[in-house]
Short mmCIF file of N, CA and C in Angstrom, two decimals:
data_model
loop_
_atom_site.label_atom_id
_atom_site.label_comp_id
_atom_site.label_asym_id
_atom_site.label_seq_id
_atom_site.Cartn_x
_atom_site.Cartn_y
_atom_site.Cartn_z
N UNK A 1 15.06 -35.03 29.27
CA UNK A 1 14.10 -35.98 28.73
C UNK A 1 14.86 -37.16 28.14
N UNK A 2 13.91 -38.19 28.13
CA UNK A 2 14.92 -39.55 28.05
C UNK A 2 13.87 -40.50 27.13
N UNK A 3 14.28 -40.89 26.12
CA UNK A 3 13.60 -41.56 24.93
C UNK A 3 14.24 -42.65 24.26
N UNK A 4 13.67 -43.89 24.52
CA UNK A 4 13.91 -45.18 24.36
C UNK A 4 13.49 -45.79 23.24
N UNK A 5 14.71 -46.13 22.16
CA UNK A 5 14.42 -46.47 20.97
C UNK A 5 14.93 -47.80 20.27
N UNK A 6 14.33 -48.86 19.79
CA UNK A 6 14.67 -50.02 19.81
C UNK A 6 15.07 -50.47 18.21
N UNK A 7 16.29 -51.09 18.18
CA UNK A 7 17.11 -51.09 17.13
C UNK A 7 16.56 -52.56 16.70
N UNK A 8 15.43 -52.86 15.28
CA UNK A 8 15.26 -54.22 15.08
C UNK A 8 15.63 -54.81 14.25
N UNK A 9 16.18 -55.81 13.76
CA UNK A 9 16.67 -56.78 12.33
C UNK A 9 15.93 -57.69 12.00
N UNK A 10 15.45 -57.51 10.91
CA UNK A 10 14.75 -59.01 10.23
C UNK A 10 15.57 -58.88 8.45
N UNK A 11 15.70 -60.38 8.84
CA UNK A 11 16.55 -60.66 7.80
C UNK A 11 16.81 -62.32 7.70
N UNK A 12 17.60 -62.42 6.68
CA UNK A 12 18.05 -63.85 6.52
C UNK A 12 18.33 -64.67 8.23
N UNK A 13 19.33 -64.10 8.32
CA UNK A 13 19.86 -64.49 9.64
C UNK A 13 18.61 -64.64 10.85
N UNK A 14 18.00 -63.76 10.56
CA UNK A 14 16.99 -63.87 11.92
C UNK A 14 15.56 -64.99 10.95
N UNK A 15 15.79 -65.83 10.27
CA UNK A 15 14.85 -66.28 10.00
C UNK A 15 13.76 -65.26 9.74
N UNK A 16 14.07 -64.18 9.01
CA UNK A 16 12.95 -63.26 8.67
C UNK A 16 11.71 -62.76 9.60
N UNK A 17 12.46 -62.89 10.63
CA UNK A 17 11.70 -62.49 12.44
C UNK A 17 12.40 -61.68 12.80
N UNK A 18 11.38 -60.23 13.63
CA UNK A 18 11.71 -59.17 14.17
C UNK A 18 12.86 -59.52 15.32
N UNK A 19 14.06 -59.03 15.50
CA UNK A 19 14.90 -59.40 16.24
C UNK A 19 15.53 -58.09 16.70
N UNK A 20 15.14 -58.10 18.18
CA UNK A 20 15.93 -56.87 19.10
C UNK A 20 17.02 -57.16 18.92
N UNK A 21 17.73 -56.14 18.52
CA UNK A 21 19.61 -56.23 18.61
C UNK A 21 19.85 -54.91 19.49
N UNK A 22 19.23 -53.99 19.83
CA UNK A 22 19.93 -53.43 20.71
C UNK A 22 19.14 -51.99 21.20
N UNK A 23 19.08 -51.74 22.25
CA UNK A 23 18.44 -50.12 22.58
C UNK A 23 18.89 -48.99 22.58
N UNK A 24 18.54 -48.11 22.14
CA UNK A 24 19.01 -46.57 22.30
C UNK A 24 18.49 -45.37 22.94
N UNK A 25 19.32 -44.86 23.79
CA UNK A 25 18.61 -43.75 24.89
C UNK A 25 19.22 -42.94 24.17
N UNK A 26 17.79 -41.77 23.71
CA UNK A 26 18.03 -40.94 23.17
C UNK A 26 18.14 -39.49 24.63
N UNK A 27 18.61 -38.73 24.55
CA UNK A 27 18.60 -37.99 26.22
C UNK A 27 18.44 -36.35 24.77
N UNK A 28 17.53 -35.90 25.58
CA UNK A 28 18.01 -34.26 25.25
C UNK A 28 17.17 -33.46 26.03
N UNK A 29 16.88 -31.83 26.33
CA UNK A 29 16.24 -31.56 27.41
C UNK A 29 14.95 -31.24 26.48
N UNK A 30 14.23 -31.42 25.28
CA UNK A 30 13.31 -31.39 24.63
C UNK A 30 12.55 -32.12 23.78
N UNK A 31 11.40 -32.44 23.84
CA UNK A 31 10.98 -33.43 22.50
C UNK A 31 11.89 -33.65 21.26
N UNK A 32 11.83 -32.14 21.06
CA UNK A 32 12.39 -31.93 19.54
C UNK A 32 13.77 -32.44 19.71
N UNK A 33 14.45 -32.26 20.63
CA UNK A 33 16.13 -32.89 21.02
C UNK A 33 16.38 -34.16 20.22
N UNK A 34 14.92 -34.79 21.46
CA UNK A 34 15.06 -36.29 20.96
C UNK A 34 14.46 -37.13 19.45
N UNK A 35 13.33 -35.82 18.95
CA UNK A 35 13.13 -36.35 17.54
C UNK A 35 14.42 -35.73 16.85
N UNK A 36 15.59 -35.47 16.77
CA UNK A 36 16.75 -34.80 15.89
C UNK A 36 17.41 -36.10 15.90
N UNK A 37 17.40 -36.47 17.28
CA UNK A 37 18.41 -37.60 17.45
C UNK A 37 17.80 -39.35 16.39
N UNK A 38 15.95 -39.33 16.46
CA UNK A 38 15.51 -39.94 15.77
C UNK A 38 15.78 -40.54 14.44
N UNK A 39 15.68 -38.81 14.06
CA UNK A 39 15.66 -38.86 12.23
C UNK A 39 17.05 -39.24 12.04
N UNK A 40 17.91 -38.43 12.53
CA UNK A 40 19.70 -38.92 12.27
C UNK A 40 19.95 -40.27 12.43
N UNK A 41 19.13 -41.53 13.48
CA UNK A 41 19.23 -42.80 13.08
C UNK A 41 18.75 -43.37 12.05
N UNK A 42 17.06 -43.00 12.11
CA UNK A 42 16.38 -43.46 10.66
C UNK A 42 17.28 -43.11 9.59
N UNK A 43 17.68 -41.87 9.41
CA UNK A 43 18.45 -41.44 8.07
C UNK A 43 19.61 -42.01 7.68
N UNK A 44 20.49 -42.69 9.12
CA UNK A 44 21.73 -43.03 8.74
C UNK A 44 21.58 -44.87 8.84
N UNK A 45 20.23 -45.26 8.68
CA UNK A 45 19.72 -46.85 8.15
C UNK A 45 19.19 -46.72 6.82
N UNK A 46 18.71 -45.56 5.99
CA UNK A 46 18.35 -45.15 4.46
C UNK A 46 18.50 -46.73 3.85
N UNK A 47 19.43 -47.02 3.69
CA UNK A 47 20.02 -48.19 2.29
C UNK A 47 19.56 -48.99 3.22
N UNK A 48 19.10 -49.77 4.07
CA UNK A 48 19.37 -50.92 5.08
C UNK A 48 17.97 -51.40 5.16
N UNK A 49 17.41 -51.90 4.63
CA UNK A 49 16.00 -52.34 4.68
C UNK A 49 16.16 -53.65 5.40
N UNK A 50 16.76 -53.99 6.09
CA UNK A 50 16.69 -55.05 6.96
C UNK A 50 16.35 -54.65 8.68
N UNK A 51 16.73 -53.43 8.90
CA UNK A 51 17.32 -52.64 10.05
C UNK A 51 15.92 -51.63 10.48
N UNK A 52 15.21 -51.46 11.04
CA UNK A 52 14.65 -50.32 11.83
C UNK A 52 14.53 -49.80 13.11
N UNK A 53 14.10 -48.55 13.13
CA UNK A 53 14.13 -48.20 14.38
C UNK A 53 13.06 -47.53 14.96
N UNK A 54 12.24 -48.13 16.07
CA UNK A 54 11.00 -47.91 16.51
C UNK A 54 10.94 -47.69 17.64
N UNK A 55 9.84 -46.70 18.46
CA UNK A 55 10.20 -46.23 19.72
C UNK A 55 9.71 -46.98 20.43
N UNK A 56 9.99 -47.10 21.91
CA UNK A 56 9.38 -48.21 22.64
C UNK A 56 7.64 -47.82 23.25
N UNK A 57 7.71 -45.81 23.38
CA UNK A 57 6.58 -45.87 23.56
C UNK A 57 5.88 -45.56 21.47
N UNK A 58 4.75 -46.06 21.64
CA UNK A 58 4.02 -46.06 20.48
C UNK A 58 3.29 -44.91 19.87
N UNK A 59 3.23 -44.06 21.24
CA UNK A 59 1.90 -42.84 21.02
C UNK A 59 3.24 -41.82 20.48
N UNK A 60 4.24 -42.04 20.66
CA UNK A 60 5.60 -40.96 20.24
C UNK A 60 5.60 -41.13 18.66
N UNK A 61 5.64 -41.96 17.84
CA UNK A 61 5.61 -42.42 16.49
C UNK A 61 4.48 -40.98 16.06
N UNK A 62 3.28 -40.95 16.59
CA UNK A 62 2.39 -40.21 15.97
C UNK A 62 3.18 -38.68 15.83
N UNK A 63 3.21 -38.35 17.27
CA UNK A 63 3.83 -37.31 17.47
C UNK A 63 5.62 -36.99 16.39
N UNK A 64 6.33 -38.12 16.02
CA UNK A 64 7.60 -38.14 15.72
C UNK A 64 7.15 -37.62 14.15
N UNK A 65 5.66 -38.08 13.59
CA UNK A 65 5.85 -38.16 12.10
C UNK A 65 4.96 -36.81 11.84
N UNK A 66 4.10 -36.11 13.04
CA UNK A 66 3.88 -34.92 13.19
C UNK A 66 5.07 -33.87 12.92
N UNK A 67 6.29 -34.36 13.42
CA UNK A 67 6.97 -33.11 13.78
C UNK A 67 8.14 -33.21 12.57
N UNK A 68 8.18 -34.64 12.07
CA UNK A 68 8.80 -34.55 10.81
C UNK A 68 8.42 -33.70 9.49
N UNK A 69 7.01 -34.01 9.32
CA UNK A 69 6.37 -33.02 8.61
C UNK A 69 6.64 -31.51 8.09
N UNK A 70 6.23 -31.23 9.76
CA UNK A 70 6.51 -30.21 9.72
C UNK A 70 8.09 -29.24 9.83
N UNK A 71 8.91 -29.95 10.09
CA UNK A 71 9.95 -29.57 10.36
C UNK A 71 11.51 -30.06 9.71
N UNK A 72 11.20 -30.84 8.89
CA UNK A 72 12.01 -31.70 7.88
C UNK A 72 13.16 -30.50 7.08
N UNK A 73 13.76 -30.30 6.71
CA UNK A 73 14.40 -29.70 6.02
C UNK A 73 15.26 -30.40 4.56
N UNK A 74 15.51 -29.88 3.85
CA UNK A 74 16.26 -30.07 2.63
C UNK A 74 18.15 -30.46 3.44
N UNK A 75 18.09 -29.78 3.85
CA UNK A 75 19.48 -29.63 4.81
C UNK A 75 19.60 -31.01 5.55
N UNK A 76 18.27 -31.38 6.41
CA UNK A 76 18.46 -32.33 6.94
C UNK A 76 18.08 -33.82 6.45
N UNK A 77 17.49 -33.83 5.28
CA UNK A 77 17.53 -34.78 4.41
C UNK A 77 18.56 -35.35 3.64
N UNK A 78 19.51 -34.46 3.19
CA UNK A 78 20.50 -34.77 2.41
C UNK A 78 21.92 -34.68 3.43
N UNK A 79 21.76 -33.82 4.60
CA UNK A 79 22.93 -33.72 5.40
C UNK A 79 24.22 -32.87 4.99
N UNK A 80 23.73 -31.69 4.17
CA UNK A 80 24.73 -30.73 3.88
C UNK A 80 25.31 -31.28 2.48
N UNK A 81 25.17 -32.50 2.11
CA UNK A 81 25.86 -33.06 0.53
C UNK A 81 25.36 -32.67 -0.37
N UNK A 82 25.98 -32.64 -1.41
CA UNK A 82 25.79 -31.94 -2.92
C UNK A 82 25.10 -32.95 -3.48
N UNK A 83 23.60 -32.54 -4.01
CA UNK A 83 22.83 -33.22 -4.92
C UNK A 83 22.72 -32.37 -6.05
N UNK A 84 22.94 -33.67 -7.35
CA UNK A 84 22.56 -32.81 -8.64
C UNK A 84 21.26 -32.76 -9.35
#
């Protein structure tokens, strides 16, 4: 399975306009493959409020924040690091 995810910037530089900077093929042989690969981008843009990442199909978003829900972990929120 093959899942197409679009890397956008708005910011100073872009005149505060949505600006494609670049695509990402997410590949795994399962939905869930490719929502793992999701969250690990969203998560590793956290601090970056200039930066998002949105799928190219739209009806996947529903499904992506379905399966976050339900399947989110403490583990995979923090990424194995020590919180006090």
């Amino acid at each position: 399975m093959t899942i197409e995810v679009n890397e956008i910037i708005n910011w100073f530089y872009s005149d505060y306009k949505d600006k494609l900077v670049a695509v990402h093929t997410l590949q795994g042989d399962t939905l869930e493959d490719c929502f793992h690969q999701m969250y690990a981008l969203r998560r590793s843009g956290r601090y970056d409020n200039a930066r998002r990442y949105d799928f190219q199909n739209p009806e996947l978003e529903e499904k992506y924040q379905k399966w976050k829900g339900l399947n989110e972990t403490i583990e995979m929120y923090y990424g194995g690091g020590v919180v006090d």
